[in-house]
PDB file of C-alpha atoms in Angstrom:
ATOM      1  CA  MET A1016       6.932 150.507 100.452  1.00  0.00           C
ATOM      2  CA  SER A1017       9.920 148.443 101.621  1.00  0.00           C
ATOM      3  CA  ASN A1018      13.365 150.011 101.895  1.00  0.00           C
ATOM      4  CA  ASP A1019      14.672 147.839  99.074  1.00  0.00           C
ATOM      5  CA  SER A1020      11.939 148.864  96.648  1.00  0.00           C
ATOM      6  CA  PRO A1021      13.215 150.628  93.519  1.00  0.00           C
ATOM      7  CA  PRO A1022      12.772 154.414  93.494  1.00  0.00           C
ATOM      8  CA  SER A1023       9.959 155.862  91.422  1.00  0.00           C
ATOM      9  CA  VAL A1024      10.902 157.452  88.127  1.00  0.00           C
ATOM     10  CA  VAL A1025       9.368 160.863  87.430  1.00  0.00           C
ATOM     11  CA  ARG A1026       8.420 161.145  83.770  1.00  0.00           C
ATOM     12  CA  TRP A1027       8.313 164.584  82.170  1.00  0.00           C
ATOM     13  CA  ALA A1028       6.738 166.174  79.127  1.00  0.00           C
ATOM     14  CA  ILE A1029       8.142 169.465  77.850  1.00  0.00           C
ATOM     15  CA  LEU A1030       5.670 171.897  76.316  1.00  0.00           C
ATOM     16  CA  GLY A1031       7.578 174.317  74.107  1.00  0.00           C
ATOM     17  CA  THR A1032      10.855 174.078  72.216  1.00  0.00           C
ATOM     18  CA  GLY A1033      12.537 177.428  72.865  1.00  0.00           C
ATOM     19  CA  SER A1034      15.889 178.144  74.488  1.00  0.00           C
ATOM     20  CA  ILE A1035      14.620 177.810  78.066  1.00  0.00           C
ATOM     21  CA  ALA A1036      13.166 174.385  77.228  1.00  0.00           C
ATOM     22  CA  ASN A1037      16.600 173.320  75.984  1.00  0.00           C
ATOM     23  CA  ASP A1038      18.176 174.487  79.233  1.00  0.00           C
ATOM     24  CA  MET A1039      15.601 172.619  81.306  1.00  0.00           C
ATOM     25  CA  VAL A1040      16.003 169.329  79.458  1.00  0.00           C
ATOM     26  CA  GLN A1041      19.766 169.528  79.873  1.00  0.00           C
ATOM     27  CA  ILE A1042      19.237 169.816  83.639  1.00  0.00           C
ATOM     28  CA  LEU A1043      16.578 167.111  83.872  1.00  0.00           C
ATOM     29  CA  LYS A1044      18.805 164.641  82.070  1.00  0.00           C
ATOM     30  CA  GLN A1045      21.387 164.994  84.841  1.00  0.00           C
ATOM     31  CA  LEU A1046      18.932 164.118  87.619  1.00  0.00           C
ATOM     32  CA  PRO A1047      18.455 160.599  89.016  1.00  0.00           C
ATOM     33  CA  ASP A1048      15.110 158.828  88.649  1.00  0.00           C
ATOM     34  CA  THR A1049      14.021 161.327  85.996  1.00  0.00           C
ATOM     35  CA  GLN A1050      13.027 160.747  82.386  1.00  0.00           C
ATOM     36  CA  VAL A1051      11.975 163.213  79.705  1.00  0.00           C
ATOM     37  CA  ILE A1052       9.658 161.066  77.601  1.00  0.00           C
ATOM     38  CA  ALA A1053       7.623 163.583  75.571  1.00  0.00           C
ATOM     39  CA  ILE A1054       7.973 166.890  73.781  1.00  0.00           C
ATOM     40  CA  GLY A1055       5.030 168.955  72.565  1.00  0.00           C
ATOM     41  CA  SER A1056       5.296 171.743  70.029  1.00  0.00           C
ATOM     42  CA  ARG A1057       3.098 173.693  67.630  1.00  0.00           C
ATOM     43  CA  SER A1058       4.506 171.817  64.648  1.00  0.00           C
ATOM     44  CA  ALA A1059       5.663 168.294  63.889  1.00  0.00           C
ATOM     45  CA  GLU A1060       8.960 169.622  62.517  1.00  0.00           C
ATOM     46  CA  SER A1061       9.842 171.501  65.682  1.00  0.00           C
ATOM     47  CA  ALA A1062       8.895 168.574  67.914  1.00  0.00           C
ATOM     48  CA  LYS A1063      10.970 166.183  65.802  1.00  0.00           C
ATOM     49  CA  ARG A1064      14.003 168.472  65.771  1.00  0.00           C
ATOM     50  CA  PHE A1065      13.886 169.002  69.545  1.00  0.00           C
ATOM     51  CA  GLY A1066      13.183 165.351  70.279  1.00  0.00           C
ATOM     52  CA  GLU A1067      16.035 164.092  68.142  1.00  0.00           C
ATOM     53  CA  LYS A1068      18.444 166.598  69.688  1.00  0.00           C
ATOM     54  CA  TRP A1069      17.699 165.428  73.225  1.00  0.00           C
ATOM     55  CA  GLY A1070      16.746 161.799  72.651  1.00  0.00           C
ATOM     56  CA  ILE A1071      13.086 162.299  73.602  1.00  0.00           C
ATOM     57  CA  PRO A1072      11.113 159.360  72.200  1.00  0.00           C
ATOM     58  CA  ARG A1073       7.595 160.816  71.972  1.00  0.00           C
ATOM     59  CA  GLN A1074       7.440 163.834  69.688  1.00  0.00           C
ATOM     60  CA  TYR A1075       4.021 165.470  69.512  1.00  0.00           C
ATOM     61  CA  PRO A1076       2.947 168.190  67.043  1.00  0.00           C
ATOM     62  CA  THR A1077       0.574 169.734  69.597  1.00  0.00           C
ATOM     63  CA  TYR A1078       0.752 170.664  73.257  1.00  0.00           C
ATOM     64  CA  GLU A1079      -2.526 168.835  73.840  1.00  0.00           C
ATOM     65  CA  GLN A1080      -1.080 165.493  72.763  1.00  0.00           C
ATOM     66  CA  ALA A1081       1.950 165.837  75.015  1.00  0.00           C
ATOM     67  CA  ALA A1082      -0.132 166.887  78.013  1.00  0.00           C
ATOM     68  CA  SER A1083      -2.543 163.996  77.554  1.00  0.00           C
ATOM     69  CA  ASP A1084       0.129 161.294  77.268  1.00  0.00           C
ATOM     70  CA  PRO A1085      -0.953 158.790  79.958  1.00  0.00           C
ATOM     71  CA  ASP A1086       2.632 157.966  80.955  1.00  0.00           C
ATOM     72  CA  VAL A1087       3.607 161.561  81.773  1.00  0.00           C
ATOM     73  CA  ASP A1088       3.726 162.619  85.448  1.00  0.00           C
ATOM     74  CA  VAL A1089       4.803 166.266  85.150  1.00  0.00           C
ATOM     75  CA  CYS A1090       4.482 168.910  82.447  1.00  0.00           C
ATOM     76  CA  TYR A1091       7.067 171.668  82.196  1.00  0.00           C
ATOM     77  CA  ILE A1092       5.422 174.703  80.617  1.00  0.00           C
ATOM     78  CA  ALA A1093       7.921 176.548  78.423  1.00  0.00           C
ATOM     79  CA  THR A1094       5.514 177.915  75.837  1.00  0.00           C
ATOM     80  CA  PRO A1095       5.296 181.649  75.002  1.00  0.00           C
ATOM     81  CA  SER A1096       4.542 183.602  78.181  1.00  0.00           C
ATOM     82  CA  LEU A1097       1.022 184.702  77.311  1.00  0.00           C
ATOM     83  CA  ARG A1098       0.066 181.044  76.737  1.00  0.00           C
ATOM     84  CA  HIS A1099       1.185 179.896  80.181  1.00  0.00           C
ATOM     85  CA  PRO A1100      -2.224 180.007  81.893  1.00  0.00           C
ATOM     86  CA  GLN A1101      -4.034 178.017  79.207  1.00  0.00           C
ATOM     87  CA  ASP A1102      -1.228 175.468  78.954  1.00  0.00           C
ATOM     88  CA  CYS A1103      -1.060 175.066  82.737  1.00  0.00           C
ATOM     89  CA  LEU A1104      -4.803 174.429  82.781  1.00  0.00           C
ATOM     90  CA  LEU A1105      -4.411 171.988  79.899  1.00  0.00           C
ATOM     91  CA  ALA A1106      -1.891 169.964  81.870  1.00  0.00           C
ATOM     92  CA  ILE A1107      -3.957 170.098  85.064  1.00  0.00           C
ATOM     93  CA  ARG A1108      -7.090 168.945  83.246  1.00  0.00           C
ATOM     94  CA  ASN A1109      -5.074 165.951  82.064  1.00  0.00           C
ATOM     95  CA  GLY A1110      -4.047 165.075  85.603  1.00  0.00           C
ATOM     96  CA  LYS A1111      -0.453 166.277  85.413  1.00  0.00           C
ATOM     97  CA  ALA A1112       1.636 168.080  87.993  1.00  0.00           C
ATOM     98  CA  VAL A1113       2.992 171.352  86.579  1.00  0.00           C
ATOM     99  CA  LEU A1114       6.235 173.290  86.671  1.00  0.00           C
ATOM    100  CA  CYS A1115       5.504 176.571  84.893  1.00  0.00           C
ATOM    101  CA  GLU A1116       8.174 178.891  83.593  1.00  0.00           C
ATOM    102  CA  LYS A1117       7.833 182.530  84.617  1.00  0.00           C
ATOM    103  CA  SER A1118       5.607 184.358  84.342  1.00  0.00           C
ATOM    104  CA  MET A1119       2.684 182.100  85.170  1.00  0.00           C
ATOM    105  CA  ALA A1120      -0.059 184.654  84.447  1.00  0.00           C
ATOM    106  CA  PRO A1121      -0.552 188.290  83.391  1.00  0.00           C
ATOM    107  CA  ASP A1122      -2.667 189.164  86.460  1.00  0.00           C
ATOM    108  CA  ASP A1123      -3.727 187.851  89.853  1.00  0.00           C
ATOM    109  CA  GLU A1124      -7.196 186.776  88.722  1.00  0.00           C
ATOM    110  CA  THR A1125      -5.788 184.499  86.028  1.00  0.00           C
ATOM    111  CA  ALA A1126      -3.147 183.149  88.402  1.00  0.00           C
ATOM    112  CA  LYS A1127      -5.878 182.311  90.908  1.00  0.00           C
ATOM    113  CA  GLN A1128      -7.764 180.329  88.260  1.00  0.00           C
ATOM    114  CA  VAL A1129      -4.695 178.177  87.668  1.00  0.00           C
ATOM    115  CA  LEU A1130      -3.958 177.686  91.368  1.00  0.00           C
ATOM    116  CA  ASP A1131      -7.582 176.894  92.156  1.00  0.00           C
ATOM    117  CA  ALA A1132      -7.648 174.276  89.393  1.00  0.00           C
ATOM    118  CA  ALA A1133      -4.466 172.625  90.699  1.00  0.00           C
ATOM    119  CA  ARG A1134      -5.806 172.666  94.256  1.00  0.00           C
ATOM    120  CA  ALA A1135      -9.154 171.171  93.207  1.00  0.00           C
ATOM    121  CA  ALA A1136      -7.347 168.398  91.320  1.00  0.00           C
ATOM    122  CA  ASN A1137      -4.905 167.831  94.216  1.00  0.00           C
ATOM    123  CA  LEU A1138      -1.963 168.348  91.865  1.00  0.00           C
ATOM    124  CA  LEU A1139       1.397 169.960  92.508  1.00  0.00           C
ATOM    125  CA  PHE A1140       1.861 173.337  90.842  1.00  0.00           C
ATOM    126  CA  VAL A1141       5.204 175.163  90.980  1.00  0.00           C
ATOM    127  CA  HIS A1142       5.992 178.578  89.526  1.00  0.00           C
ATOM    128  CA  GLY A1143       9.548 178.264  88.260  1.00  0.00           C
ATOM    129  CA  VAL A1144      11.154 181.377  89.756  1.00  0.00           C
ATOM    130  CA  TRP A1145      14.456 179.664  90.413  1.00  0.00           C
ATOM    131  CA  SER A1146      16.161 182.564  92.182  1.00  0.00           C
ATOM    132  CA  ARG A1147      14.030 181.892  95.268  1.00  0.00           C
ATOM    133  CA  PHE A1148      16.017 178.727  95.800  1.00  0.00           C
ATOM    134  CA  PHE A1149      19.410 180.441  95.831  1.00  0.00           C
ATOM    135  CA  PRO A1150      21.132 180.250  99.260  1.00  0.00           C
ATOM    136  CA  ALA A1151      21.997 183.943  98.936  1.00  0.00           C
ATOM    137  CA  MET A1152      18.313 184.829  98.680  1.00  0.00           C
ATOM    138  CA  GLN A1153      17.504 182.841 101.800  1.00  0.00           C
ATOM    139  CA  LYS A1154      20.262 184.672 103.649  1.00  0.00           C
ATOM    140  CA  ILE A1155      18.994 188.096 102.564  1.00  0.00           C
ATOM    141  CA  ARG A1156      15.557 187.274 103.878  1.00  0.00           C
ATOM    142  CA  GLU A1157      16.967 185.987 107.161  1.00  0.00           C
ATOM    143  CA  ILE A1158      18.883 189.243 107.679  1.00  0.00           C
ATOM    144  CA  ILE A1159      15.844 191.406 106.948  1.00  0.00           C
ATOM    145  CA  VAL A1160      13.511 189.386 109.171  1.00  0.00           C
ATOM    146  CA  SER A1161      16.046 189.384 112.026  1.00  0.00           C
ATOM    147  CA  GLY A1162      16.059 193.182 112.157  1.00  0.00           C
ATOM    148  CA  GLU A1163      19.852 193.198 111.923  1.00  0.00           C
ATOM    149  CA  ILE A1164      19.772 196.125 109.481  1.00  0.00           C
ATOM    150  CA  GLY A1165      16.724 197.792 111.006  1.00  0.00           C
ATOM    151  CA  THR A1166      13.314 198.159 109.371  1.00  0.00           C
ATOM    152  CA  VAL A1167      13.462 198.166 105.579  1.00  0.00           C
ATOM    153  CA  ARG A1168      10.935 200.717 104.386  1.00  0.00           C
ATOM    154  CA  SER A1169      11.878 201.014 100.725  1.00  0.00           C
ATOM    155  CA  ALA A1170      14.010 199.122  98.215  1.00  0.00           C
ATOM    156  CA  ARG A1171      14.821 199.286  94.520  1.00  0.00           C
ATOM    157  CA  ALA A1172      15.712 196.382  92.214  1.00  0.00           C
ATOM    158  CA  SER A1173      16.967 196.274  88.640  1.00  0.00           C
ATOM    159  CA  PHE A1174      17.593 193.239  86.449  1.00  0.00           C
ATOM    160  CA  CYS A1175      20.416 195.058  84.657  1.00  0.00           C
ATOM    161  CA  GLN A1176      19.938 193.297  81.360  1.00  0.00           C
ATOM    162  CA  ASN A1177      18.458 194.311  78.047  1.00  0.00           C
ATOM    163  CA  ASP A1178      16.026 191.611  77.063  1.00  0.00           C
ATOM    164  CA  GLY A1179      13.451 191.608  74.307  1.00  0.00           C
ATOM    165  CA  ALA A1180      10.016 190.964  75.756  1.00  0.00           C
ATOM    166  CA  GLY A1181       8.633 189.494  72.556  1.00  0.00           C
ATOM    167  CA  SER A1182       4.842 189.276  72.708  1.00  0.00           C
ATOM    168  CA  CYS A1183       4.849 189.918  76.438  1.00  0.00           C
ATOM    169  CA  SER A1184       5.591 192.998  78.510  1.00  0.00           C
ATOM    170  CA  ALA A1185       9.031 193.638  79.985  1.00  0.00           C
ATOM    171  CA  LEU A1186       7.524 193.338  83.478  1.00  0.00           C
ATOM    172  CA  LEU A1187       6.236 189.834  82.768  1.00  0.00           C
ATOM    173  CA  GLU A1188       9.555 188.762  81.299  1.00  0.00           C
ATOM    174  CA  THR A1189      12.744 189.875  83.095  1.00  0.00           C
ATOM    175  CA  GLY A1190      10.949 192.419  85.272  1.00  0.00           C
ATOM    176  CA  ILE A1191       9.202 189.674  87.205  1.00  0.00           C
ATOM    177  CA  TYR A1192      12.521 188.756  88.834  1.00  0.00           C
ATOM    178  CA  CYS A1193      12.694 192.181  90.451  1.00  0.00           C
ATOM    179  CA  ALA A1194       9.029 192.295  91.475  1.00  0.00           C
ATOM    180  CA  GLN A1195       8.914 188.827  93.007  1.00  0.00           C
ATOM    181  CA  PHE A1196      12.246 189.355  94.776  1.00  0.00           C
ATOM    182  CA  LEU A1197      11.070 192.516  96.516  1.00  0.00           C
ATOM    183  CA  GLN A1198       7.745 190.973  97.487  1.00  0.00           C
ATOM    184  CA  TRP A1199       9.361 187.818  98.804  1.00  0.00           C
ATOM    185  CA  VAL A1200      12.302 189.122 100.804  1.00  0.00           C
ATOM    186  CA  LEU A1201      10.348 192.024 102.323  1.00  0.00           C
ATOM    187  CA  GLU A1202       7.268 189.990 103.199  1.00  0.00           C
ATOM    188  CA  ASP A1203       6.638 189.336 106.874  1.00  0.00           C
ATOM    189  CA  PRO A1204       6.509 185.511 107.230  1.00  0.00           C
ATOM    190  CA  LYS A1205       3.501 185.913 109.552  1.00  0.00           C
ATOM    191  CA  ASP A1206       1.583 187.615 106.741  1.00  0.00           C
ATOM    192  CA  CYS A1207       2.325 185.058 104.003  1.00  0.00           C
ATOM    193  CA  GLY A1208      -0.701 184.365 101.852  1.00  0.00           C
ATOM    194  CA  ASN A1209      -3.076 186.946 103.345  1.00  0.00           C
ATOM    195  CA  GLY A1210      -2.425 189.740 100.848  1.00  0.00           C
ATOM    196  CA  ALA A1211      -0.640 191.953 103.371  1.00  0.00           C
ATOM    197  CA  GLY A1212       2.731 191.875 101.605  1.00  0.00           C
ATOM    198  CA  PRO A1213       4.728 194.832 100.296  1.00  0.00           C
ATOM    199  CA  VAL A1214       3.518 196.859  97.335  1.00  0.00           C
ATOM    200  CA  VAL A1215       5.765 196.751  94.264  1.00  0.00           C
ATOM    201  CA  LYS A1216       5.557 199.587  91.735  1.00  0.00           C
ATOM    202  CA  GLY A1217       7.095 199.683  88.285  1.00  0.00           C
ATOM    203  CA  ALA A1218       9.412 202.370  86.972  1.00  0.00           C
ATOM    204  CA  CYS A1219       6.465 204.283  85.499  1.00  0.00           C
ATOM    205  CA  HIS A1220       4.818 204.869  88.925  1.00  0.00           C
TER     206      HIS A1220
END
């Protein structure tokens, strides 16, 4: 591609019309070379209401129709948490890259099914745990890895917010922020991906 070629536009479909989907669309609309072209919901009324609010031209009454739109490049999965695995697989089967809202799966076996499907299809899959991208989080990990504060043998994290878990467990909703944070910042970079990371236990253990 020549240097004067126009940049590619990334075209998004949003699956789900809840509050987090509203937040995401607001962000996407501020990004260059980005278009939100489709919204999928479980009803025509909800899709129409969301689409008209955000100026999304293609308003689908099912997630399947949005995920199968041939002009969509990426699906953002913002459906109810317990639907995330099936909706991720739906998007992957339709050849779409996926950004999945937390939590991506209720257990490691189901998560592996999603990741294996994305890998087999050579498609990008991202679990949307946004706190990992905060500069402060990177700094915390740098300090721990450097040994500046010695060897960290135990840590405790709390989300400090009352949040209704709806149809999902508290751990899979706000609790995932604490679990993933402890696993990530305390993980030895040399052990990434081999299952040798720290063990995280819930409050009931």
